[in-house]
Amino acid sequence: MTAFVRNQWYVAAYAHEVGRDLLGRTILGEPILLYRTEDGRPVALADRCVHRRFPLSEKPSRLDGDRVVCGYHGFTYGTDGVCVSVPAQRRIPRTARLATYPVVEQDSFVWVWIGDREPGDTLPPRAPWLDSSDHTVVCGMEPLDADYGLLVDNLLDLSHETYLHGGYIGTPEVAETPITTEVDDKSGVVYVSRHMDDAECPPFYAKSTGIAGRITRWQDIEYHAPCLYLLHSRIAPVGAPGPNPDGSDPHAFHVEVVYGITPSTEKTTYDFWAVARDFALDDQRVSDFLRENNHTVVMQDVVALNVLQKALDTEKPGYQELSINIDTGGLAARRILARMAAENAAPAEAGVR
Amino acid sequence: MNALHPPALTGGEVYRIHWVLGTDRLLAVCHCGAEHEFEDPVDVWEWLLAHPDGHRPFDDPAGRDPGEEAP
Ligand code: FES
Ligand SMILES: [Fe+2]
Ligand SMILES: [Zn+2]
């Protein structure tokens, strides 16, 4: 199993999922309750009542203003987790308090900090396209019955497109393109670029961008371990100027594919996926196509990784794998995850006993 | 259109591995400038992470085996 990395921000939900209904999510094995106060602030508390551990995200638990009322015997908690009333008595036990989690709303996600220390100035990595008026976004979330490490492996190697997603996203040129992998060990970033200089324009892009003729197609993976994966996909007519030093790139069309990789339990993972584009912004058919296409691709991965996890469960410890060139980025990610997990082990695990 | 396109990594301690086009070989480039070609990504990482062992401060087109003593 891939060890969890504590002291990190994780995507807990889309901002639009967190509202005046109680939402429960388990992140790194910790059950978390999410809701929004009357003035719109997201709150994250432990999702277990201190009394008899009833899940506060389950009916008939409910909100009373900004307070959460346990559906079992009525213990009531404020947004700071402190219990403000218990049934049938005045005295509230001093220890009646729910753990609270630091929360940040950024780039259309609600992020929760899981760790043993406070985040301080640390903010989650960015995916600004998801909350930008220059982009149109389609998105979803699929629960995966597999170790999050299997999803990281999967996303860092795009050569599986040709097989697992044949006919959906693979193009023949993909297999004949040089790949450069860059690794910044310290900041925990893996960058895999694949720049195709002269490729056929898939019919969907020809139609939605108006490009006639052949294209340059860049696929740049940027993985911020452990939680966020970005696939920058750039399409431009062959011969068009490249991006400017300031990052602007007016001659190309961009699709930004974003994955929030959130380990839930040892063998379950939340697979948040979103696709942002900077062309055909108001074209509903383009949105429908991208949603349908990406959902299909995500589900092909989910089904395959669920099967793989089941198979791995039957393996003896220390089973063998064989890595080849396409695994260069994935191996880098595994190493970084192992290092981060060791540096941030929970105090109990890191203790001397 | 004016989309964000982040540059590739620019930090001081970045490892780069180029898959040499038309071959099965990987060219590993350490942040110290040392280079070495490999046929297996596991060997690539062993060599890169051994820095500075077996790394030379500049390019070494002749290529040297990982672990070889510095002159
Ligand atoms: S379990 Fe919540 S009030 Fe009893
Ligand atoms: Fe896939
Ligand atoms: Zn070196």
GROMACS .gro file of C-alpha atoms and ligand atoms in nm:
model
  430
    1MET     CA    1   0.000   0.000   0.000
    2THR     CA    2   0.117   0.355  -0.070
    3ALA     CA    3   0.176   0.533   0.261
    4PHE     CA    4  -0.038   0.840   0.334
    5VAL     CA    5   0.131   1.179   0.332
    6ARG     CA    6   0.013   1.388   0.628
    7ASN     CA    7   0.057   1.762   0.675
    8GLN     CA    8  -0.086   1.836   0.332
    9TRP     CA    9  -0.388   1.997   0.173
   10TYR     CA   10  -0.630   1.762  -0.001
   11VAL     CA   11  -0.934   1.825  -0.216
   12ALA     CA   12  -1.229   1.732   0.004
   13ALA     CA   13  -1.506   1.842  -0.232
   14TYR     CA   14  -1.603   2.079  -0.508
   15ALA     CA   15  -1.713   2.414  -0.369
   16HIS     CA   16  -2.057   2.352  -0.518
   17GLU     CA   17  -2.095   2.029  -0.318
   18VAL     CA   18  -2.052   2.205   0.015
   19GLY     CA   19  -2.367   2.387   0.120
   20ARG     CA   20  -2.637   2.378   0.382
   21ASP     CA   21  -2.664   1.999   0.364
   22LEU     CA   22  -2.424   1.794   0.575
   23LEU     CA   23  -2.161   1.618   0.364
   24GLY     CA   24  -1.937   1.337   0.491
   25ARG     CA   25  -1.601   1.248   0.332
   26THR     CA   26  -1.326   1.023   0.467
   27ILE     CA   27  -0.979   1.159   0.395
   28LEU     CA   28  -0.659   0.974   0.491
   29GLY     CA   29  -0.882   0.755   0.704
   30GLU     CA   30  -1.032   1.049   0.895
   31PRO     CA   31  -1.411   1.095   0.874
   32ILE     CA   32  -1.480   1.463   0.805
   33LEU     CA   33  -1.803   1.661   0.810
   34LEU     CA   34  -1.837   1.950   0.566
   35TYR     CA   35  -2.097   2.223   0.546
   36ARG     CA   36  -2.128   2.596   0.490
   37THR     CA   37  -2.227   2.855   0.749
   38GLU     CA   38  -2.519   3.089   0.684
   39ASP     CA   39  -2.272   3.353   0.568
   40GLY     CA   40  -2.112   3.109   0.321
   41ARG     CA   41  -1.795   2.998   0.500
   42PRO     CA   42  -1.698   2.629   0.457
   43VAL     CA   43  -1.648   2.435   0.781
   44ALA     CA   44  -1.474   2.100   0.834
   45LEU     CA   45  -1.521   1.908   1.161
   46ALA     CA   46  -1.467   1.552   1.276
   47ASP     CA   47  -1.765   1.353   1.152
   48ARG     CA   48  -1.817   1.153   1.473
   49CYS     CA   49  -2.023   1.269   1.769
   50VAL     CA   50  -1.816   1.258   2.089
   51HIS     CA   51  -2.105   1.090   2.271
   52ARG     CA   52  -2.156   0.755   2.097
   53ARG     CA   53  -1.972   0.826   1.771
   54PHE     CA   54  -2.282   0.873   1.557
   55PRO     CA   55  -2.182   1.020   1.215
   56LEU     CA   56  -2.290   1.383   1.211
   57SER     CA   57  -2.318   1.373   0.832
   58GLU     CA   58  -2.596   1.111   0.855
   59LYS     CA   59  -2.965   1.177   0.894
   60PRO     CA   60  -3.134   1.266   1.119
   61SER     CA   61  -2.835   1.483   1.219
   62ARG     CA   62  -2.904   1.836   1.098
   63LEU     CA   63  -2.798   2.199   1.099
   64ASP     CA   64  -2.960   2.449   1.336
   65GLY     CA   65  -2.831   2.782   1.206
   66ASP     CA   66  -2.456   2.729   1.200
   67ARG     CA   67  -2.469   2.457   1.465
   68VAL     CA   68  -2.471   2.085   1.407
   69VAL     CA   69  -2.721   1.876   1.602
   70CYS     CA   70  -2.638   1.506   1.634
   71GLY     CA   71  -2.926   1.295   1.508
   72TYR     CA   72  -2.891   1.035   1.782
   73HIS     CA   73  -2.923   1.213   2.122
   74GLY     CA   74  -2.891   1.578   2.029
   75PHE     CA   75  -2.538   1.685   2.126
   76THR     CA   76  -2.501   2.023   1.955
   77TYR     CA   77  -2.174   2.171   1.826
   78GLY     CA   78  -2.060   2.513   1.707
   79THR     CA   79  -1.840   2.576   1.403
   80ASP     CA   80  -1.536   2.568   1.635
   81GLY     CA   81  -1.627   2.210   1.728
   82VAL     CA   82  -1.716   2.300   2.086
   83CYS     CA   83  -2.026   2.127   2.222
   84VAL     CA   84  -2.279   2.388   2.329
   85SER     CA   85  -2.557   2.167   2.455
   86VAL     CA   86  -2.622   1.811   2.568
   87PRO     CA   87  -2.959   1.656   2.638
   88ALA     CA   88  -3.133   1.680   2.975
   89GLN     CA   89  -2.853   1.845   3.175
   90ARG     CA   90  -2.684   2.181   3.217
   91ARG     CA   91  -2.326   2.072   3.265
   92ILE     CA   92  -2.139   2.015   2.940
   93PRO     CA   93  -1.835   1.789   2.980
   94ARG     CA   94  -1.517   1.989   2.920
   95THR     CA   95  -1.386   1.738   2.669
   96ALA     CA   96  -1.699   1.753   2.455
   97ARG     CA   97  -1.537   1.898   2.146
   98LEU     CA   98  -1.498   1.790   1.785
   99ALA     CA   99  -1.163   1.819   1.610
  100THR     CA  100  -1.164   2.099   1.351
  101TYR     CA  101  -0.976   2.100   1.022
  102PRO     CA  102  -0.822   2.398   0.844
  103VAL     CA  103  -1.022   2.470   0.527
  104VAL     CA  104  -0.943   2.675   0.218
  105GLU     CA  105  -1.168   2.741  -0.078
  106GLN     CA  106  -0.952   2.778  -0.389
  107ASP     CA  107  -0.992   2.716  -0.762
  108SER     CA  108  -1.344   2.573  -0.724
  109PHE     CA  109  -1.232   2.316  -0.465
  110VAL     CA  110  -1.278   2.297  -0.091
  111TRP     CA  111  -0.937   2.188   0.043
  112VAL     CA  112  -0.887   2.037   0.387
  113TRP     CA  113  -0.555   2.019   0.573
  114ILE     CA  114  -0.481   1.678   0.718
  115GLY     CA  115  -0.195   1.679   0.964
  116ASP     CA  116  -0.056   1.711   1.309
  117ARG     CA  117   0.062   2.067   1.279
  118GLU     CA  118  -0.110   2.378   1.144
  119PRO     CA  119  -0.061   2.470   0.776
  120GLY     CA  120   0.084   2.813   0.858
  121ASP     CA  121   0.145   2.996   0.529
  122THR     CA  122   0.126   2.679   0.320
  123LEU     CA  123  -0.150   2.696   0.060
  124PRO     CA  124  -0.272   2.420  -0.172
  125PRO     CA  125  -0.119   2.405  -0.523
  126ARG     CA  126  -0.311   2.603  -0.783
  127ALA     CA  127  -0.546   2.511  -1.066
  128PRO     CA  128  -0.665   2.862  -1.158
  129TRP     CA  129  -0.842   2.759  -1.481
  130LEU     CA  130  -1.120   2.597  -1.282
  131ASP     CA  131  -1.236   2.930  -1.145
  132SER     CA  132  -1.168   3.168  -1.433
  133SER     CA  133  -1.402   3.361  -1.660
  134ASP     CA  134  -1.169   3.287  -1.953
  135HIS     CA  135  -1.243   2.916  -1.929
  136THR     CA  136  -1.536   2.678  -1.944
  137VAL     CA  137  -1.518   2.379  -1.711
  138VAL     CA  138  -1.678   2.035  -1.693
  139CYS     CA  139  -1.607   1.819  -1.391
  140GLY     CA  140  -1.698   1.519  -1.180
  141MET     CA  141  -1.579   1.285  -0.905
  142GLU     CA  142  -1.552   0.908  -0.913
  143PRO     CA  143  -1.481   0.694  -0.608
  144LEU     CA  144  -1.206   0.445  -0.679
  145ASP     CA  145  -1.163   0.113  -0.496
  146ALA     CA  146  -0.788   0.124  -0.513
  147ASP     CA  147  -0.479   0.259  -0.339
  148TYR     CA  148  -0.419   0.620  -0.448
  149GLY     CA  149  -0.070   0.517  -0.563
  150LEU     CA  150  -0.226   0.318  -0.846
  151LEU     CA  151  -0.400   0.634  -0.969
  152VAL     CA  152  -0.074   0.830  -0.952
  153ASP     CA  153   0.104   0.557  -1.152
  154ASN     CA  154  -0.179   0.561  -1.405
  155LEU     CA  155  -0.188   0.936  -1.456
  156LEU     CA  156   0.187   0.980  -1.486
  157ASP     CA  157   0.213   0.749  -1.783
  158LEU     CA  158   0.008   0.859  -2.081
  159SER     CA  159   0.126   0.575  -2.303
  160HIS     CA  160  -0.158   0.363  -2.161
  161GLU     CA  161  -0.391   0.583  -2.365
  162THR     CA  162  -0.327   0.374  -2.672
  163TYR     CA  163  -0.443   0.054  -2.501
  164LEU     CA  164  -0.681   0.126  -2.218
  165HIS     CA  165  -0.841   0.424  -2.393
  166GLY     CA  166  -0.797   0.314  -2.753
  167GLY     CA  167  -1.017   0.524  -2.980
  168TYR     CA  168  -1.081   0.787  -2.711
  169ILE     CA  169  -0.769   0.991  -2.645
  170GLY     CA  170  -0.477   0.797  -2.788
  171THR     CA  171  -0.331   0.924  -3.113
  172PRO     CA  172  -0.078   0.733  -3.323
  173GLU     CA  173   0.186   1.005  -3.281
  174VAL     CA  174   0.185   0.964  -2.905
  175ALA     CA  175   0.398   0.654  -2.929
  176GLU     CA  176   0.661   0.824  -3.147
  177THR     CA  177   0.728   1.133  -2.942
  178PRO     CA  178   1.026   1.208  -2.722
  179ILE     CA  179   0.945   1.247  -2.355
  180THR     CA  180   1.132   1.451  -2.100
  181THR     CA  181   1.080   1.395  -1.731
  182GLU     CA  182   1.185   1.664  -1.487
  183VAL     CA  183   1.185   1.615  -1.113
  184ASP     CA  184   1.212   1.877  -0.845
  185ASP     CA  185   1.262   1.656  -0.545
  186LYS     CA  186   1.255   1.932  -0.287
  187SER     CA  187   0.923   2.081  -0.388
  188GLY     CA  188   0.774   1.743  -0.475
  189VAL     CA  189   0.693   1.818  -0.838
  190VAL     CA  190   0.722   1.583  -1.136
  191TYR     CA  191   0.690   1.731  -1.484
  192VAL     CA  192   0.659   1.508  -1.789
  193SER     CA  193   0.653   1.678  -2.129
  194ARG     CA  194   0.566   1.527  -2.457
  195HIS     CA  195   0.570   1.772  -2.746
  196MET     CA  196   0.444   1.647  -3.081
  197ASP     CA  197   0.561   1.882  -3.353
  198ASP     CA  198   0.350   1.761  -3.638
  199ALA     CA  199   0.040   1.563  -3.562
  200GLU     CA  200  -0.296   1.500  -3.717
  201CYS     CA  201  -0.569   1.720  -3.570
  202PRO     CA  202  -0.838   1.502  -3.412
  203PRO     CA  203  -1.176   1.582  -3.573
  204PHE     CA  204  -1.320   1.713  -3.245
  205TYR     CA  205  -1.048   1.977  -3.214
  206ALA     CA  206  -1.063   2.066  -3.581
  207LYS     CA  207  -1.434   2.136  -3.541
  208SER     CA  208  -1.429   2.319  -3.209
  209THR     CA  209  -1.118   2.532  -3.272
  210GLY     CA  210  -1.149   2.587  -3.646
  211ILE     CA  211  -0.793   2.463  -3.707
  212ALA     CA  212  -0.758   2.319  -4.057
  213GLY     CA  213  -0.450   2.110  -4.121
  214ARG     CA  214  -0.185   1.962  -3.900
  215ILE     CA  215  -0.105   2.069  -3.548
  216THR     CA  216   0.162   2.084  -3.285
  217ARG     CA  217   0.031   1.908  -2.980
  218TRP     CA  218   0.188   1.939  -2.636
  219GLN     CA  219   0.095   1.728  -2.340
  220ASP     CA  220   0.267   1.844  -2.024
  221ILE     CA  221   0.202   1.665  -1.699
  222GLU     CA  222   0.263   1.855  -1.378
  223TYR     CA  223   0.217   1.646  -1.066
  224HIS     CA  224   0.226   1.818  -0.730
  225ALA     CA  225   0.269   1.531  -0.489
  226PRO     CA  226   0.060   1.405  -0.331
  227CYS     CA  227  -0.267   1.577  -0.409
  228LEU     CA  228  -0.289   1.754  -0.744
  229TYR     CA  229  -0.229   1.647  -1.102
  230LEU     CA  230  -0.243   1.882  -1.400
  231LEU     CA  231  -0.230   1.789  -1.765
  232HIS     CA  232  -0.163   2.095  -1.980
  233SER     CA  233  -0.276   2.013  -2.329
  234ARG     CA  234  -0.184   2.266  -2.597
  235ILE     CA  235  -0.290   2.260  -2.958
  236ALA     CA  236  -0.172   2.503  -3.228
  237PRO     CA  237  -0.150   2.503  -3.606
  238VAL     CA  238   0.194   2.388  -3.725
  239GLY     CA  239   0.415   2.696  -3.761
  240ALA     CA  240   0.223   2.913  -3.513
  241PRO     CA  241   0.439   3.107  -3.262
  242GLY     CA  242   0.495   2.946  -2.924
  243PRO     CA  243   0.400   3.080  -2.581
  244ASN     CA  244   0.537   3.419  -2.473
  245PRO     CA  245   0.784   3.447  -2.187
  246ASP     CA  246   0.509   3.596  -1.969
  247GLY     CA  247   0.304   3.278  -2.010
  248SER     CA  248   0.048   3.418  -2.254
  249ASP     CA  249  -0.006   3.202  -2.559
  250PRO     CA  250  -0.253   3.367  -2.796
  251HIS     CA  251  -0.192   3.142  -3.096
  252ALA     CA  252  -0.282   2.816  -2.928
  253PHE     CA  253  -0.584   2.644  -2.779
  254HIS     CA  254  -0.559   2.494  -2.434
  255VAL     CA  255  -0.730   2.218  -2.244
  256GLU     CA  256  -0.633   2.193  -1.879
  257VAL     CA  257  -0.717   1.856  -1.726
  258VAL     CA  258  -0.705   1.861  -1.347
  259TYR     CA  259  -0.720   1.569  -1.106
  260GLY     CA  260  -0.756   1.604  -0.730
  261ILE     CA  261  -0.613   1.282  -0.592
  262THR     CA  262  -0.751   1.231  -0.243
  263PRO     CA  263  -0.672   0.911  -0.055
  264SER     CA  264  -0.980   0.808   0.143
  265THR     CA  265  -0.888   0.478   0.308
  266GLU     CA  266  -0.593   0.248   0.237
  267LYS     CA  267  -0.770   0.105  -0.064
  268THR     CA  268  -1.020   0.370  -0.165
  269THR     CA  269  -0.957   0.705  -0.332
  270TYR     CA  270  -1.160   1.005  -0.445
  271ASP     CA  271  -1.083   1.078  -0.808
  272PHE     CA  272  -1.183   1.442  -0.872
  273TRP     CA  273  -1.149   1.529  -1.240
  274ALA     CA  274  -1.210   1.853  -1.425
  275VAL     CA  275  -1.151   1.974  -1.778
  276ALA     CA  276  -1.114   2.346  -1.851
  277ARG     CA  277  -1.083   2.493  -2.201
  278ASP     CA  278  -1.016   2.839  -2.338
  279PHE     CA  279  -1.203   2.805  -2.669
  280ALA     CA  280  -1.564   2.756  -2.780
  281LEU     CA  281  -1.654   2.885  -2.434
  282ASP     CA  282  -2.030   2.901  -2.491
  283ASP     CA  283  -2.067   2.598  -2.712
  284GLN     CA  284  -2.277   2.348  -2.518
  285ARG     CA  285  -2.198   2.069  -2.764
  286VAL     CA  286  -1.829   2.111  -2.694
  287SER     CA  287  -1.898   2.094  -2.320
  288ASP     CA  288  -2.114   1.785  -2.365
  289PHE     CA  289  -1.848   1.616  -2.572
  290LEU     CA  290  -1.567   1.692  -2.327
  291ARG     CA  291  -1.777   1.581  -2.029
  292GLU     CA  292  -1.886   1.258  -2.194
  293ASN     CA  293  -1.541   1.182  -2.334
  294ASN     CA  294  -1.352   1.250  -2.013
  295HIS     CA  295  -1.604   1.067  -1.800
  296THR     CA  296  -1.566   0.762  -2.023
  297VAL     CA  297  -1.188   0.781  -1.997
  298VAL     CA  298  -1.198   0.823  -1.617
  299MET     CA  299  -1.431   0.524  -1.585
  300GLN     CA  300  -1.203   0.311  -1.802
  301ASP     CA  301  -0.922   0.389  -1.560
  302VAL     CA  302  -1.144   0.333  -1.254
  303VAL     CA  303  -1.257  -0.009  -1.377
  304ALA     CA  304  -0.902  -0.113  -1.465
  305LEU     CA  305  -0.754   0.010  -1.136
  306ASN     CA  306  -1.027  -0.164  -0.934
  307VAL     CA  307  -0.939  -0.487  -1.113
  308LEU     CA  308  -0.568  -0.426  -1.057
  309GLN     CA  309  -0.618  -0.360  -0.685
  310LYS     CA  310  -0.810  -0.687  -0.646
  311ALA     CA  311  -0.534  -0.874  -0.822
  312LEU     CA  312  -0.264  -0.708  -0.610
  313ASP     CA  313  -0.457  -0.806  -0.296
  314THR     CA  314  -0.390  -1.169  -0.379
  315GLU     CA  315  -0.015  -1.115  -0.427
  316LYS     CA  316   0.236  -1.215  -0.162
  317PRO     CA  317   0.427  -0.928   0.001
  318GLY     CA  318   0.729  -0.819  -0.198
  319TYR     CA  319   0.582  -0.916  -0.535
  320GLN     CA  320   0.786  -0.826  -0.840
  321GLU     CA  321   0.719  -0.560  -1.101
  322LEU     CA  322   0.919  -0.467  -1.407
  323SER     CA  323   0.967  -0.103  -1.498
  324ILE     CA  324   1.046   0.026  -1.847
  325ASN     CA  325   1.108   0.369  -1.996
  326ILE     CA  326   0.744   0.480  -1.983
  327ASP     CA  327   0.758   0.439  -1.603
  328THR     CA  328   1.025   0.705  -1.549
  329GLY     CA  329   0.779   0.968  -1.424
  330GLY     CA  330   0.582   0.719  -1.216
  331LEU     CA  331   0.895   0.595  -1.042
  332ALA     CA  332   0.988   0.954  -0.957
  333ALA     CA  333   0.643   1.012  -0.809
  334ARG     CA  334   0.662   0.695  -0.599
  335ARG     CA  335   0.997   0.800  -0.455
  336ILE     CA  336   0.872   1.147  -0.369
  337LEU     CA  337   0.559   1.006  -0.205
  338ALA     CA  338   0.763   0.763   0.004
  339ARG     CA  339   0.994   1.040   0.120
  340MET     CA  340   0.707   1.276   0.204
  341ALA     CA  341   0.521   1.003   0.391
  342ALA     CA  342   0.828   0.920   0.601
  343GLU     CA  343   0.890   1.287   0.683
  344ASN     CA  344   0.530   1.340   0.789
  345ALA     CA  345   0.441   1.017   0.966
  346ALA     CA  346   0.179   1.050   1.239
  347PRO     CA  347   0.343   1.102   1.581
  348ALA     CA  348   0.227   0.761   1.707
  349GLU     CA  349   0.389   0.585   1.411
  350ALA     CA  350   0.703   0.794   1.433
  351GLY     CA  351   0.739   0.731   1.808
  352VAL     CA  352   1.019   0.527   1.957
  353ARG     CA  353   0.810   0.244   2.094
  354MET     CA  354  -0.728   3.374  -2.583
  355ASN     CA  355  -0.475   3.434  -2.317
  356ALA     CA  356  -0.417   3.118  -2.124
  357LEU     CA  357  -0.166   3.039  -1.858
  358HIS     CA  358   0.110   2.814  -1.972
  359PRO     CA  359   0.354   2.749  -1.690
  360PRO     CA  360   0.718   2.703  -1.782
  361ALA     CA  361   0.877   2.368  -1.711
  362LEU     CA  362   1.060   2.336  -1.383
  363THR     CA  363   1.326   2.597  -1.316
  364GLY     CA  364   1.435   2.517  -0.959
  365GLY     CA  365   1.803   2.475  -0.875
  366GLU     CA  366   1.789   2.105  -0.803
  367VAL     CA  367   1.596   1.958  -1.092
  368TYR     CA  368   1.678   1.618  -1.236
  369ARG     CA  369   1.603   1.568  -1.607
  370ILE     CA  370   1.560   1.245  -1.794
  371HIS     CA  371   1.531   1.257  -2.172
  372TRP     CA  372   1.403   0.963  -2.362
  373VAL     CA  373   1.640   0.972  -2.660
  374LEU     CA  374   1.423   0.987  -2.969
  375GLY     CA  375   1.434   0.683  -3.192
  376THR     CA  376   1.615   0.476  -2.930
  377ASP     CA  377   1.532   0.282  -2.616
  378ARG     CA  378   1.780   0.483  -2.414
  379LEU     CA  379   1.728   0.734  -2.136
  380LEU     CA  380   1.968   1.023  -2.091
  381ALA     CA  381   1.983   1.122  -1.726
  382VAL     CA  382   2.102   1.474  -1.642
  383CYS     CA  383   2.179   1.559  -1.282
  384HIS     CA  384   2.140   1.911  -1.142
  385CYS     CA  385   2.522   1.917  -1.113
  386GLY     CA  386   2.550   1.882  -1.491
  387ALA     CA  387   2.663   1.521  -1.499
  388GLU     CA  388   2.500   1.306  -1.768
  389HIS     CA  389   2.472   0.937  -1.826
  390GLU     CA  390   2.275   0.712  -2.058
  391PHE     CA  391   2.078   0.413  -1.935
  392GLU     CA  392   1.847   0.146  -2.063
  393ASP     CA  393   1.641   0.107  -1.748
  394PRO     CA  394   1.463   0.377  -1.544
  395VAL     CA  395   1.545   0.200  -1.218
  396ASP     CA  396   1.917   0.237  -1.294
  397VAL     CA  397   1.854   0.602  -1.385
  398TRP     CA  398   1.721   0.675  -1.040
  399GLU     CA  399   1.994   0.481  -0.864
  400TRP     CA  400   2.254   0.689  -1.044
  401LEU     CA  401   2.079   1.026  -1.003
  402LEU     CA  402   2.018   0.978  -0.635
  403ALA     CA  403   2.374   0.870  -0.574
  404HIS     CA  404   2.485   1.227  -0.651
  405PRO     CA  405   2.766   1.324  -0.612
  406ASP     CA  406   2.897   0.966  -0.626
  407GLY     CA  407   3.000   0.889  -0.983
  408HIS     CA  408   2.894   1.235  -1.108
  409ARG     CA  409   3.130   1.475  -1.277
  410PRO     CA  410   3.070   1.849  -1.264
  411PHE     CA  411   3.041   1.876  -1.643
  412ASP     CA  412   2.909   1.678  -1.933
  413ASP     CA  413   3.080   1.352  -1.994
  414PRO     CA  414   3.006   1.249  -2.351
  415ALA     CA  415   3.211   0.933  -2.316
  416GLY     CA  416   2.977   0.820  -2.044
  417ARG     CA  417   3.099   0.642  -1.737
  418ASP     CA  418   2.959   0.360  -1.540
  419PRO     CA  419   2.776   0.460  -1.227
  420GLY     CA  420   2.989   0.404  -0.923
  421GLU     CA  421   3.314   0.439  -1.112
  422GLU     CA  422   3.579   0.624  -0.911
  423ALA     CA  423   3.643   0.986  -0.996
  424PRO     CA  424   3.989   1.045  -1.147
  425FES     S1  425  -2.424   0.983   1.960
  425FES    FE1  426  -2.443   1.194   1.921
  425FES     S2  427  -2.572   1.261   2.082
  425FES    FE2  428  -2.547   1.049   2.124
  426FE      FE  429  -0.611   0.676  -1.824
  427ZN      ZN  430   2.513   1.504  -0.971
   0.00000   0.00000   0.00000
